[in-house]
mmCIF file of C-alpha atoms in Angstrom:
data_model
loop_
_atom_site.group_PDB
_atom_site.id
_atom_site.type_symbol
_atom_site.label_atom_id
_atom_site.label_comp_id
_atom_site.label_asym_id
_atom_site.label_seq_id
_atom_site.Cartn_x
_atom_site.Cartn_y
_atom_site.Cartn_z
ATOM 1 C CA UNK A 1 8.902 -17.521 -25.578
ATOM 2 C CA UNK A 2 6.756 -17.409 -28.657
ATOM 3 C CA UNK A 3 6.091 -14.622 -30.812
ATOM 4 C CA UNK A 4 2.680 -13.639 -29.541
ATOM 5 C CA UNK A 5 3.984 -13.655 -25.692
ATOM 6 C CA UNK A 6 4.557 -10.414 -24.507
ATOM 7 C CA UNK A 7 8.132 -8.695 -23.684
ATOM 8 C CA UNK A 8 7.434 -8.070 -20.241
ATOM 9 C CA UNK A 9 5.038 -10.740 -18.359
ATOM 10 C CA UNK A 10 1.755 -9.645 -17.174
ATOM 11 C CA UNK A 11 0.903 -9.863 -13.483
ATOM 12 C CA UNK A 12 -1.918 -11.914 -12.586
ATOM 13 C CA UNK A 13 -3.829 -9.338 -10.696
ATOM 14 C CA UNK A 14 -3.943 -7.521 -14.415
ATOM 15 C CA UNK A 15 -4.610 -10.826 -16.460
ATOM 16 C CA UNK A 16 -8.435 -10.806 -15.203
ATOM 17 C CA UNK A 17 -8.820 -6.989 -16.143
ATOM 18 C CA UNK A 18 -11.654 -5.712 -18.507
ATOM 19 C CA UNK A 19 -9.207 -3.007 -19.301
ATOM 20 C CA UNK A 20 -6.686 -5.166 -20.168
ATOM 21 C CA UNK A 21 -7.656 -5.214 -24.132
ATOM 22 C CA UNK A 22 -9.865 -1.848 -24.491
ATOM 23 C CA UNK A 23 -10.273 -0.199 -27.459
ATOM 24 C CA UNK A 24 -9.160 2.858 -25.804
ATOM 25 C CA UNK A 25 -6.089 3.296 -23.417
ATOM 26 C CA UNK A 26 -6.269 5.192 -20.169
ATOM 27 C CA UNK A 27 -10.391 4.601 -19.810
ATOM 28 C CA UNK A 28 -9.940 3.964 -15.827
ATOM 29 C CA UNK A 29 -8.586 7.978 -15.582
ATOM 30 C CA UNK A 30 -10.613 10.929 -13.937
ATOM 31 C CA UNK A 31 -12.486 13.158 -16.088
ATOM 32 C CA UNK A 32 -9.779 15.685 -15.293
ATOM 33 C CA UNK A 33 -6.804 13.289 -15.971
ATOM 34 C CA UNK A 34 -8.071 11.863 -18.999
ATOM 35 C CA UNK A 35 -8.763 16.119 -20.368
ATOM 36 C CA UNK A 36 -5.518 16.940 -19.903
ATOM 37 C CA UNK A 37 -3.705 14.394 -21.378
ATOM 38 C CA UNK A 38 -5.942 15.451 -24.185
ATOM 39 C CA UNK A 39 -5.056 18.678 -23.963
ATOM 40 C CA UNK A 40 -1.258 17.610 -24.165
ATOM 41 C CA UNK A 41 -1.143 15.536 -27.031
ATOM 42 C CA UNK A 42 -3.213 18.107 -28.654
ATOM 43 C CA UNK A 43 -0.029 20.885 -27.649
ATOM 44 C CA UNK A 44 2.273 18.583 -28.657
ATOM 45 C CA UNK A 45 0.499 17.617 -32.101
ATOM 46 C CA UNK A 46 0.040 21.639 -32.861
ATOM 47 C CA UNK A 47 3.108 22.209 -31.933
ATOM 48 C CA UNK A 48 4.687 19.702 -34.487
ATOM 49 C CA UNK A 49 2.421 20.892 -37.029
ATOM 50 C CA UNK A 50 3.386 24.344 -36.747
ATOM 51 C CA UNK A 51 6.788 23.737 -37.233
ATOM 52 C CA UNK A 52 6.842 21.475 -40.142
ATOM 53 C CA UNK A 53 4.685 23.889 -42.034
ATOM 54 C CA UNK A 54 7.145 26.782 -41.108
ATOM 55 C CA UNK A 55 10.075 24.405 -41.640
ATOM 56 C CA UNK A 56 8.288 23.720 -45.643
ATOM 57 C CA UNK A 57 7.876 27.261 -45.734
ATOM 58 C CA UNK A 58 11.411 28.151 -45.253
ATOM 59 C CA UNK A 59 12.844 25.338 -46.574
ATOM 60 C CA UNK A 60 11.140 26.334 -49.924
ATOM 61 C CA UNK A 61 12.994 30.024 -49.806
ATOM 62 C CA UNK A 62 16.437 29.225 -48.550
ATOM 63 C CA UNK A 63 17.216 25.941 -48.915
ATOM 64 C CA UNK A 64 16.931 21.988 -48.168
ATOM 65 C CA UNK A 65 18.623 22.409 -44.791
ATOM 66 C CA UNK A 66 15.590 24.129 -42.674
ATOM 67 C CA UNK A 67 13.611 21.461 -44.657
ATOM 68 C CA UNK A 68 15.855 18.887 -42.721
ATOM 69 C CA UNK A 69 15.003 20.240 -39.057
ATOM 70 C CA UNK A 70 10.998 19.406 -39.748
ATOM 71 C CA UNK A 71 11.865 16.543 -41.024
ATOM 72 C CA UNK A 72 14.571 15.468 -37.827
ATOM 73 C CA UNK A 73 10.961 16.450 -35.450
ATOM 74 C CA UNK A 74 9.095 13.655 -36.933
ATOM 75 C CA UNK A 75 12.057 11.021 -35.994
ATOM 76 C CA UNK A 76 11.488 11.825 -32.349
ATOM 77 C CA UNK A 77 7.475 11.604 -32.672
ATOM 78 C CA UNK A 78 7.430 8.443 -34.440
ATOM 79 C CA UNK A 79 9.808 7.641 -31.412
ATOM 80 C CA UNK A 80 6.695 8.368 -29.356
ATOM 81 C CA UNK A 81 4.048 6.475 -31.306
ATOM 82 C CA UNK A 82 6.031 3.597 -30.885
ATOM 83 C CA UNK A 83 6.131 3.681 -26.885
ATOM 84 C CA UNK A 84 2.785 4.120 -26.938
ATOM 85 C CA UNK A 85 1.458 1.169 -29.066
ATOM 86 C CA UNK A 86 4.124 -0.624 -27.023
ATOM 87 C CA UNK A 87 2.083 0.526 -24.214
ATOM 88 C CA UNK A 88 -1.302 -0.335 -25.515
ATOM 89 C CA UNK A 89 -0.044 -3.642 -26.037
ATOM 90 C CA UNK A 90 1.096 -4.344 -22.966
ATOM 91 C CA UNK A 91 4.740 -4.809 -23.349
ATOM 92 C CA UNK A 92 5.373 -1.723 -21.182
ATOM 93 C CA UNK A 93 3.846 -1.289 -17.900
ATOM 94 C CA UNK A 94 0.909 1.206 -17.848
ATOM 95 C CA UNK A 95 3.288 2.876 -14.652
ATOM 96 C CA UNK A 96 5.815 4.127 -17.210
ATOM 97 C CA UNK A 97 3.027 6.664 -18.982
ATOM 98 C CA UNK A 98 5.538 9.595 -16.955
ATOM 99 C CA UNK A 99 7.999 8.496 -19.744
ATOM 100 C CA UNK A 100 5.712 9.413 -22.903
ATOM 101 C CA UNK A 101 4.701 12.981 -20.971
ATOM 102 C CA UNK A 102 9.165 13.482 -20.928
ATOM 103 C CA UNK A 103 9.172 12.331 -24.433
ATOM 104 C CA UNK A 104 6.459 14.646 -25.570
ATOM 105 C CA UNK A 105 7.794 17.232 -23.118
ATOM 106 C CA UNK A 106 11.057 16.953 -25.582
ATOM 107 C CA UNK A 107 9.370 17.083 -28.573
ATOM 108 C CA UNK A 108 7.567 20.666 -27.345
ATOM 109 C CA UNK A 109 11.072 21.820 -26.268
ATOM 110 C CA UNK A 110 12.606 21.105 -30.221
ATOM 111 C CA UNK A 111 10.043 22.502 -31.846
ATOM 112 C CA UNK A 112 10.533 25.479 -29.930
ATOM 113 C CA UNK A 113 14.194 25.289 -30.386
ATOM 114 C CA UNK A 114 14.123 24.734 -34.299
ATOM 115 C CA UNK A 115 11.658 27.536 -34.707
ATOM 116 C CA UNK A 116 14.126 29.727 -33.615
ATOM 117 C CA UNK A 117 16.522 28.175 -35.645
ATOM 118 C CA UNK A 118 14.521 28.565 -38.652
ATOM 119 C CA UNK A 119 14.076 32.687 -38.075
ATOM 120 C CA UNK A 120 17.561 33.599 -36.184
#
């Protein structure tokens, strides 16, 4: 194995692909599919947003500790960047895509849950 082979070893019905090496990932989805996936990572990037600035904002009037749950969001989203250059790549199996909508799905469900946090 050298260090340009991939973890996982391509199947040779996807070695011929066009797809294989596009710019853009997921270019073979529906108009639909590919909208709201848009639409998700859009949520899930507001949704981060919002709670880092409220996170600052308290963090600035009572303390370093709400500052701390922003910050422990952005561990779990650079989490999901990774997976999905790893899926870009190819070292993970375009199948496994379910596994970055439970990731973000996490992500949405701790920014809820530290926003309450933040004004208990």
């Amino acid at each position: 194995m050298t260090d340009k082979s991939p973890i996982l070893p391509k199947s040779p019905d996807i070695a011929g692909n066009p797809q294989e090496n596009a710019l853009y990932y997921g270019n073979n989805l529906s108009p639909n599919s590919r909208r709201l996936q848009i639409l998700f990572v859009s949520l899930v990037v507001i949704m981060v947003g919002i709670n880092i600035g409220l996170s600052m904002d308290q963090g600035i009037k009572h303390g370093a500790n709400y500052f701390m749950l922003g910050i422990s969001l952005i561990g779990f989203v650079v989490i999901e960047i990774i997976l999905i250059l790893f899926i870009r790549k190819g070292e993970l199996p375009p199948e496994k895509t379910w596994f970055l909508y439970f990731v973000g799905g996490c992500v949405i469900l701790e920014s809820i849950f530290t926003d309450v946090l933040l004004y208990q």
